[in-house]
Amino acid sequence: MPRNELELLRGTLDVLILKTLSWGPAHGYAVASWIEQVTGDALRIEEGSLYPALHRLEKRGLVRSEWGVSENNRRARFYELTEMGRRELATGMSTWSAFVEAVGQVLNSADRPAWAA
Amino acid sequence: MWRRYLRFLGRDIGADVEEELRFHLEMRERDYVARGLDPRLAREEAMRRFGDVEAVRREVEEVDRSVYRTIRRRDWWDGIRQDVRYGIRTLGRSPGFTLVAVLTLGLGIGATAAIFSIVNAVLLKPLPYEAPERVVEVVNRWEGEPEGRLSPLEFFDYRERLRSFESMGAYATGPANLTGDAAPERLEVGYLTDGVFQSLRVAPELGRTFGADEDRPGGERVAVLGHGLWTRRYGGSEQIVGESIQINGRSTLVIGVMPADFRIPAELDNGTTVDLYMPFQLDRTTIPNRGSHFLLALGRLAPGVGPQQAAMEIERVAAEFVTEFPEDYSRDMQFGASVRPLTEAVLGDVRPLMLLLAGAVALVLLVACTNVANLLLVRADGRRRELAVRSALGASRARVTRQLLVESLMLAAAGGVLGVALATAALWALPLVQPPHLPRLSDVRMDWAVLAFATGVSLATALLFGLVPAIQAARGEVHPVLRESGRTSTPDARRSRMRGALVVGEIAMAVVLLIGAGLLLRSLIALNRVDPGFRTENVLTMRVTLPSSDYPDDDGVVRFYRESLDQIAALPGVEAAGAVSNLPLATSLGDLNFQIEGREVPEGETQARADYQAVTPDYFDAVGMRLVRGRGVEPSDDENAPGAIVLNEAVANRYWPGEDPIGVRLLLGAGAGPGWVTVVGIVADVRHASLTEPPNPEMYIPHAQFRHWSGGEPIRSLSFAVRTSGDPTALVSGVRAELRRVDPDLPLAEVRPLAEIRADTVAQPRFIAFLLISFASLALILAAIGVYGTLAYLVAQRTGEIGVRMALGAGASGIARMIVGQGIGLALVGAALGIAAALGLARLLEHLLFGVATTDPFTFIAVPATLVVVAALAAYLPARRATRVDPLVALRAD
């Protein structure tokens, strides 16, 4: 994967993780599975990259983690959105929407630029 | 919020990460298996989807570790903040202790910082020249004079012959009058040859300096202004460079201005301030003999040449002089020359003084630290239960120790702030105690170096006084303390021994300081009792220099002094008015060879020699010198009368032991003058050079006859001495007015009472004695506080025991005696140690003492005795409290 694409993804991945956790506490595998399930094969990410992202979010205080017991009775690390994380998600979502809208306007525009008229 | 996670984060970050990732991989593998994949393939597929497991593990671990570090740091600071808050509370709860501790530290640190700022400015900062260690002073040497000046011919010859120097220059200072652009002002001028600026290598702040072009006979008259004169008289205007000013009535071109910290070595050495620098323009053709030594010389060593090498070379050249000019260098003159590093020449004298002050103030600081350590120990005992409770509640020993160190640091910080404030105040007040001349003393100020030093000292003191109690607390025995039934605990023997040792040490250091102060004080008293041979009270003095432009010949000069002295003598309240070439205790004298009529001078031996002065009639009366035989200088000893001379007793006793020299004729200056002079009187000796040195042989030549032997050149610069019936300073305006009537353009300099000149000569011993007495008093007070604190604590601890004793019939006076006896016991041990130390250290004072031995029995007995009395008084207060113990109350408390 080219580097700048990775950088773009990292920010996007953060928002995806926060969005996933907004449904409730989950362990890393659950987060990965859910993202995969929702996006299908459209976003192909290496699952490993999820974990540094989770821990960085924790370092920034956007999520917190706690060891708990998984659905199959295994010890697992559960992540939970903090209040700060909730706010960050809201900001991230509106930024993302604005970005998508802006890109969409350009791509869908029927007007030609002046120099191409 | 982080504290909650600390436990598992702290457990093992690596294992946690490992487990988390393994969980993920196993879950994925299970999913694949559940979808029907072969277990082995499922595992491979799970790994593939995950990516580089090892890299992820490392990255996650790194993130977690940094989180952990942040948490630890934040926790640590939280702990410190807690400690500080807790410390403020506990210190606030015992304001008496806190106040005494902070005050003690503040005084100790303040004194240390103030002395450091002086030592730093005077001694430690490099001299304001480029690579000052390469600059050396060049001195001649002859019988009785290890650091003689150079004559011009000697200087020229040295400069030509010496190879060890890259450049060499000579200089002298002298007065000159600045007139024209504002009120007339008398300046001190530095006359520098080419090579002085070049050797010191200091760039001017404005314009340029001068070199060989101007420094030659008949060269252009130029001047470089000193920074002080430039700002004072010309308002720091850059326009002045290129203008002409009137120096001694002659137009002189200003070519530059020197920076504020520039000083020629003589300024550093003897405290004169040179206002401007001019080329010397010495003419070697008009200076026939090599005998008039008035030049100071310096040079910059050539690359790769050391001072020793230069000294050997100059010694060789000096030996050449002796063989080449035998008529100028007699055998018993033992002529030689040497060089010494400029830093040594300028600062060598003050170094022992600075070290003495530094040592004394270090003792004060130690006493202060000891005192606070003692107070803390006493307090720590009172807090043992509190600390034990904290330990029992889960505070680790490290935590308790840290708490105590934080408290010590807080005390030290408060003491440091107070100390810097006190030091600033002390530096501000420094001029008020009239310190002696010390090189660069005017540069002393509170600067970053001093602040950094004070901070370092505060930290060091915190460790010094805080460590002992902290360590004791750290190894504190928790359970025994808690099991104790309260305050009846018998004092721990080790702790009380420690406190006793601290008090004894404190007292010993105080004794050392007190003995030093006592010796200096005795010496100062002896100095003030010295009879200098003249009477200082009610005499006003001032100096006048007549410019050669307005007074070209001897007649005018003589007429001016005669007229002005007549006018001044007629002022109401004036008892006598005279003038002299050099006032005693203020200046040094030149000496002069003379021949005695009828006596042969053996080949190769020095002729008779004595210091000389030019005096006007009435000078002896004005300063109160005593006439022994014959007559003084009279108005009739004028320029037309036959030559007369007055000798002091030292001359008479040296050359005419048991005889009367009156009527004998002398040939002055080895016959340089035109004729013989007759001895007309003998006056009592005057201590001219200093109060401590025995008087030199001195002869007094009537001012009006000076040209008889000087070849017509008059002495233009004389000091007036005016004896009055009352306060001499009240006369200043009257004298000034009379002089202005005679010559309106003439500036007066050094207007001051004669008593002040004498006081100035003891300025240094007075200053040192003042400082040491201050330090010693401080140490004495601190030691008294130490004794008081320790005994007060002991009494409090032993209330039960005292109660038992009283119940068993011990009287109040017996109890009091026991307590006071303990105080005196501590004081005696401390005093004995202090005396022993002082006997060793007093030798360092030897060169500072006058008229008192370093083992002066009076000081060595009186000082410790005083201290024991003070200790007994300090012990009396707790002793009295002990006698008030009610046996019933004391026993019931058990």
PDB file of N, CA, C and O in Angstrom, chain A residues 54-92:
ATOM      1  N   LEU A  54      -5.906   1.247  17.997  1.00  0.00           N
ATOM      2  CA  LEU A  54      -6.673   1.201  19.243  1.00  0.00           C
ATOM      3  C   LEU A  54      -5.854   1.741  20.418  1.00  0.00           C
ATOM      4  O   LEU A  54      -6.342   2.545  21.226  1.00  0.00           O
ATOM      5  N   HIS A  55      -4.605   1.293  20.489  1.00  0.00           N
ATOM      6  CA  HIS A  55      -3.790   1.719  21.626  1.00  0.00           C
ATOM      7  C   HIS A  55      -3.446   3.194  21.562  1.00  0.00           C
ATOM      8  O   HIS A  55      -3.310   3.855  22.590  1.00  0.00           O
ATOM      9  N   ARG A  56      -3.297   3.708  20.333  1.00  0.00           N
ATOM     10  CA  ARG A  56      -3.035   5.144  20.218  1.00  0.00           C
ATOM     11  C   ARG A  56      -4.258   5.945  20.646  1.00  0.00           C
ATOM     12  O   ARG A  56      -4.142   6.985  21.273  1.00  0.00           O
ATOM     13  N   LEU A  57      -5.418   5.436  20.271  1.00  0.00           N
ATOM     14  CA  LEU A  57      -6.656   6.118  20.705  1.00  0.00           C
ATOM     15  C   LEU A  57      -6.738   6.119  22.231  1.00  0.00           C
ATOM     16  O   LEU A  57      -7.173   7.093  22.840  1.00  0.00           O
ATOM     17  N   GLU A  58      -6.309   5.002  22.812  1.00  0.00           N
ATOM     18  CA  GLU A  58      -6.331   4.930  24.265  1.00  0.00           C
ATOM     19  C   GLU A  58      -5.363   5.944  24.866  1.00  0.00           C
ATOM     20  O   GLU A  58      -5.657   6.643  25.836  1.00  0.00           O
ATOM     21  N   LYS A  59      -4.168   6.037  24.221  1.00  0.00           N
ATOM     22  CA  LYS A  59      -3.164   6.993  24.707  1.00  0.00           C
ATOM     23  C   LYS A  59      -3.723   8.416  24.656  1.00  0.00           C
ATOM     24  O   LYS A  59      -3.441   9.228  25.541  1.00  0.00           O
ATOM     25  N   ARG A  60      -4.514   8.695  23.597  1.00  0.00           N
ATOM     26  CA  ARG A  60      -5.071  10.044  23.468  1.00  0.00           C
ATOM     27  C   ARG A  60      -6.286  10.232  24.362  1.00  0.00           C
ATOM     28  O   ARG A  60      -6.873  11.319  24.399  1.00  0.00           O
ATOM     29  N   GLY A  61      -6.708   9.163  25.042  1.00  0.00           N
ATOM     30  CA  GLY A  61      -7.831   9.294  25.964  1.00  0.00           C
ATOM     31  C   GLY A  61      -9.173   9.233  25.267  1.00  0.00           C
ATOM     32  O   GLY A  61     -10.193   9.606  25.860  1.00  0.00           O
ATOM     33  N   LEU A  62      -9.211   8.764  24.000  1.00  0.00           N
ATOM     34  CA  LEU A  62     -10.487   8.707  23.280  1.00  0.00           C
ATOM     35  C   LEU A  62     -11.225   7.406  23.583  1.00  0.00           C
ATOM     36  O   LEU A  62     -12.441   7.358  23.475  1.00  0.00           O
ATOM     37  N   VAL A  63     -10.454   6.365  23.909  1.00  0.00           N
ATOM     38  CA  VAL A  63     -11.095   5.125  24.366  1.00  0.00           C
ATOM     39  C   VAL A  63     -10.399   4.687  25.641  1.00  0.00           C
ATOM     40  O   VAL A  63      -9.301   5.137  25.942  1.00  0.00           O
ATOM     41  N   ARG A  64     -11.046   3.856  26.391  1.00  0.00           N
ATOM     42  CA  ARG A  64     -10.367   3.220  27.513  1.00  0.00           C
ATOM     43  C   ARG A  64     -10.551   1.709  27.388  1.00  0.00           C
ATOM     44  O   ARG A  64     -11.483   1.236  26.715  1.00  0.00           O
ATOM     45  N   SER A  65      -9.671   0.973  28.040  1.00  0.00           N
ATOM     46  CA  SER A  65      -9.745  -0.482  27.872  1.00  0.00           C
ATOM     47  C   SER A  65      -9.785  -1.154  29.231  1.00  0.00           C
ATOM     48  O   SER A  65      -9.358  -0.573  30.237  1.00  0.00           O
ATOM     49  N   GLU A  66     -10.287  -2.363  29.224  1.00  0.00           N
ATOM     50  CA  GLU A  66     -10.385  -3.120  30.467  1.00  0.00           C
ATOM     51  C   GLU A  66     -10.430  -4.602  30.083  1.00  0.00           C
ATOM     52  O   GLU A  66     -10.997  -4.962  29.050  1.00  0.00           O
ATOM     53  N   TRP A  67      -9.813  -5.400  30.892  1.00  0.00           N
ATOM     54  CA  TRP A  67      -9.870  -6.840  30.597  1.00  0.00           C
ATOM     55  C   TRP A  67     -11.209  -7.385  31.068  1.00  0.00           C
ATOM     56  O   TRP A  67     -11.667  -7.074  32.162  1.00  0.00           O
ATOM     57  N   GLY A  68     -11.810  -8.193  30.193  1.00  0.00           N
ATOM     58  CA  GLY A  68     -13.095  -8.795  30.553  1.00  0.00           C
ATOM     59  C   GLY A  68     -13.175 -10.208  29.980  1.00  0.00           C
ATOM     60  O   GLY A  68     -12.147 -10.770  29.572  1.00  0.00           O
ATOM     61  N   VAL A  69     -14.349 -10.732  29.941  1.00  0.00           N
ATOM     62  CA  VAL A  69     -14.523 -12.102  29.453  1.00  0.00           C
ATOM     63  C   VAL A  69     -15.319 -12.061  28.152  1.00  0.00           C
ATOM     64  O   VAL A  69     -16.347 -11.387  28.060  1.00  0.00           O
ATOM     65  N   SER A  70     -14.839 -12.770  27.164  1.00  0.00           N
ATOM     66  CA  SER A  70     -15.473 -12.713  25.848  1.00  0.00           C
ATOM     67  C   SER A  70     -16.700 -13.630  25.816  1.00  0.00           C
ATOM     68  O   SER A  70     -16.938 -14.391  26.752  1.00  0.00           O
ATOM     69  N   GLU A  71     -17.426 -13.588  24.683  1.00  0.00           N
ATOM     70  CA  GLU A  71     -18.661 -14.372  24.555  1.00  0.00           C
ATOM     71  C   GLU A  71     -18.386 -15.874  24.682  1.00  0.00           C
ATOM     72  O   GLU A  71     -19.232 -16.643  25.090  1.00  0.00           O
ATOM     73  N   ASN A  72     -17.142 -16.290  24.316  1.00  0.00           N
ATOM     74  CA  ASN A  72     -16.815 -17.704  24.462  1.00  0.00           C
ATOM     75  C   ASN A  72     -15.948 -17.961  25.692  1.00  0.00           C
ATOM     76  O   ASN A  72     -15.106 -18.861  25.698  1.00  0.00           O
ATOM     77  N   ASN A  73     -16.135 -17.098  26.700  1.00  0.00           N
ATOM     78  CA  ASN A  73     -15.451 -17.294  27.987  1.00  0.00           C
ATOM     79  C   ASN A  73     -13.927 -17.252  27.908  1.00  0.00           C
ATOM     80  O   ASN A  73     -13.238 -17.989  28.591  1.00  0.00           O
ATOM     81  N   ARG A  74     -13.418 -16.390  27.050  1.00  0.00           N
ATOM     82  CA  ARG A  74     -11.974 -16.191  27.010  1.00  0.00           C
ATOM     83  C   ARG A  74     -11.666 -14.820  27.607  1.00  0.00           C
ATOM     84  O   ARG A  74     -12.483 -13.901  27.527  1.00  0.00           O
ATOM     85  N   ARG A  75     -10.462 -14.681  28.186  1.00  0.00           N
ATOM     86  CA  ARG A  75     -10.068 -13.364  28.684  1.00  0.00           C
ATOM     87  C   ARG A  75      -9.766 -12.475  27.491  1.00  0.00           C
ATOM     88  O   ARG A  75      -8.982 -12.871  26.606  1.00  0.00           O
ATOM     89  N   ALA A  76     -10.381 -11.318  27.418  1.00  0.00           N
ATOM     90  CA  ALA A  76     -10.161 -10.438  26.261  1.00  0.00           C
ATOM     91  C   ALA A  76     -10.134  -8.987  26.716  1.00  0.00           C
ATOM     92  O   ALA A  76     -10.711  -8.640  27.751  1.00  0.00           O
ATOM     93  N   ARG A  77      -9.472  -8.175  25.904  1.00  0.00           N
ATOM     94  CA  ARG A  77      -9.360  -6.759  26.260  1.00  0.00           C
ATOM     95  C   ARG A  77     -10.490  -6.002  25.574  1.00  0.00           C
ATOM     96  O   ARG A  77     -10.562  -5.979  24.333  1.00  0.00           O
ATOM     97  N   PHE A  78     -11.336  -5.379  26.372  1.00  0.00           N
ATOM     98  CA  PHE A  78     -12.489  -4.665  25.834  1.00  0.00           C
ATOM     99  C   PHE A  78     -12.204  -3.162  25.776  1.00  0.00           C
ATOM    100  O   PHE A  78     -11.608  -2.598  26.694  1.00  0.00           O
ATOM    101  N   TYR A  79     -12.638  -2.565  24.673  1.00  0.00           N
ATOM    102  CA  TYR A  79     -12.449  -1.121  24.505  1.00  0.00           C
ATOM    103  C   TYR A  79     -13.785  -0.436  24.607  1.00  0.00           C
ATOM    104  O   TYR A  79     -14.808  -0.981  24.167  1.00  0.00           O
ATOM    105  N   GLU A  80     -13.741   0.784  25.162  1.00  0.00           N
ATOM    106  CA  GLU A  80     -14.985   1.521  25.390  1.00  0.00           C
ATOM    107  C   GLU A  80     -14.732   2.973  25.026  1.00  0.00           C
ATOM    108  O   GLU A  80     -13.648   3.510  25.288  1.00  0.00           O
ATOM    109  N   LEU A  81     -15.713   3.581  24.419  1.00  0.00           N
ATOM    110  CA  LEU A  81     -15.565   4.992  24.034  1.00  0.00           C
ATOM    111  C   LEU A  81     -15.629   5.866  25.291  1.00  0.00           C
ATOM    112  O   LEU A  81     -16.469   5.628  26.161  1.00  0.00           O
ATOM    113  N   THR A  82     -14.737   6.876  25.342  1.00  0.00           N
ATOM    114  CA  THR A  82     -14.843   7.830  26.454  1.00  0.00           C
ATOM    115  C   THR A  82     -15.672   9.010  25.964  1.00  0.00           C
ATOM    116  O   THR A  82     -15.999   9.105  24.776  1.00  0.00           O
ATOM    117  N   GLU A  83     -15.956   9.911  26.899  1.00  0.00           N
ATOM    118  CA  GLU A  83     -16.727  11.107  26.531  1.00  0.00           C
ATOM    119  C   GLU A  83     -15.964  11.895  25.459  1.00  0.00           C
ATOM    120  O   GLU A  83     -16.527  12.359  24.474  1.00  0.00           O
ATOM    121  N   MET A  84     -14.639  11.948  25.691  1.00  0.00           N
ATOM    122  CA  MET A  84     -13.799  12.672  24.728  1.00  0.00           C
ATOM    123  C   MET A  84     -13.862  11.983  23.372  1.00  0.00           C
ATOM    124  O   MET A  84     -13.909  12.631  22.329  1.00  0.00           O
ATOM    125  N   GLY A  85     -13.870  10.650  23.398  1.00  0.00           N
ATOM    126  CA  GLY A  85     -13.932   9.880  22.158  1.00  0.00           C
ATOM    127  C   GLY A  85     -15.247  10.142  21.423  1.00  0.00           C
ATOM    128  O   GLY A  85     -15.270  10.258  20.191  1.00  0.00           O
ATOM    129  N   ARG A  86     -16.301  10.285  22.184  1.00  0.00           N
ATOM    130  CA  ARG A  86     -17.611  10.564  21.579  1.00  0.00           C
ATOM    131  C   ARG A  86     -17.576  11.902  20.843  1.00  0.00           C
ATOM    132  O   ARG A  86     -18.066  12.017  19.708  1.00  0.00           O
ATOM    133  N   ARG A  87     -16.975  12.860  21.480  1.00  0.00           N
ATOM    134  CA  ARG A  87     -16.874  14.179  20.836  1.00  0.00           C
ATOM    135  C   ARG A  87     -16.016  14.088  19.587  1.00  0.00           C
ATOM    136  O   ARG A  87     -16.333  14.665  18.551  1.00  0.00           O
ATOM    137  N   GLU A  88     -14.907  13.355  19.702  1.00  0.00           N
ATOM    138  CA  GLU A  88     -13.997  13.213  18.568  1.00  0.00           C
ATOM    139  C   GLU A  88     -14.716  12.556  17.384  1.00  0.00           C
ATOM    140  O   GLU A  88     -14.540  12.942  16.236  1.00  0.00           O
ATOM    141  N   LEU A  89     -15.550  11.576  17.696  1.00  0.00           N
ATOM    142  CA  LEU A  89     -16.300  10.878  16.657  1.00  0.00           C
ATOM    143  C   LEU A  89     -17.236  11.857  15.930  1.00  0.00           C
ATOM    144  O   LEU A  89     -17.305  11.877  14.701  1.00  0.00           O
ATOM    145  N   ALA A  90     -17.910  12.679  16.733  1.00  0.00           N
ATOM    146  CA  ALA A  90     -18.827  13.646  16.124  1.00  0.00           C
ATOM    147  C   ALA A  90     -18.061  14.565  15.168  1.00  0.00           C
ATOM    148  O   ALA A  90     -18.470  14.793  14.028  1.00  0.00           O
ATOM    149  N   THR A  91     -16.909  15.069  15.641  1.00  0.00           N
ATOM    150  CA  THR A  91     -16.099  15.952  14.790  1.00  0.00           C
ATOM    151  C   THR A  91     -15.658  15.194  13.535  1.00  0.00           C
ATOM    152  O   THR A  91     -15.761  15.696  12.413  1.00  0.00           O
ATOM    153  N   GLY A  92     -15.184  13.981  13.741  1.00  0.00           N
ATOM    154  CA  GLY A  92     -14.672  13.181  12.620  1.00  0.00           C
ATOM    155  C   GLY A  92     -15.758  12.929  11.593  1.00  0.00           C
ATOM    156  O   GLY A  92     -15.521  13.019  10.388  1.00  0.00           O
TER     157      GLY A  92
END
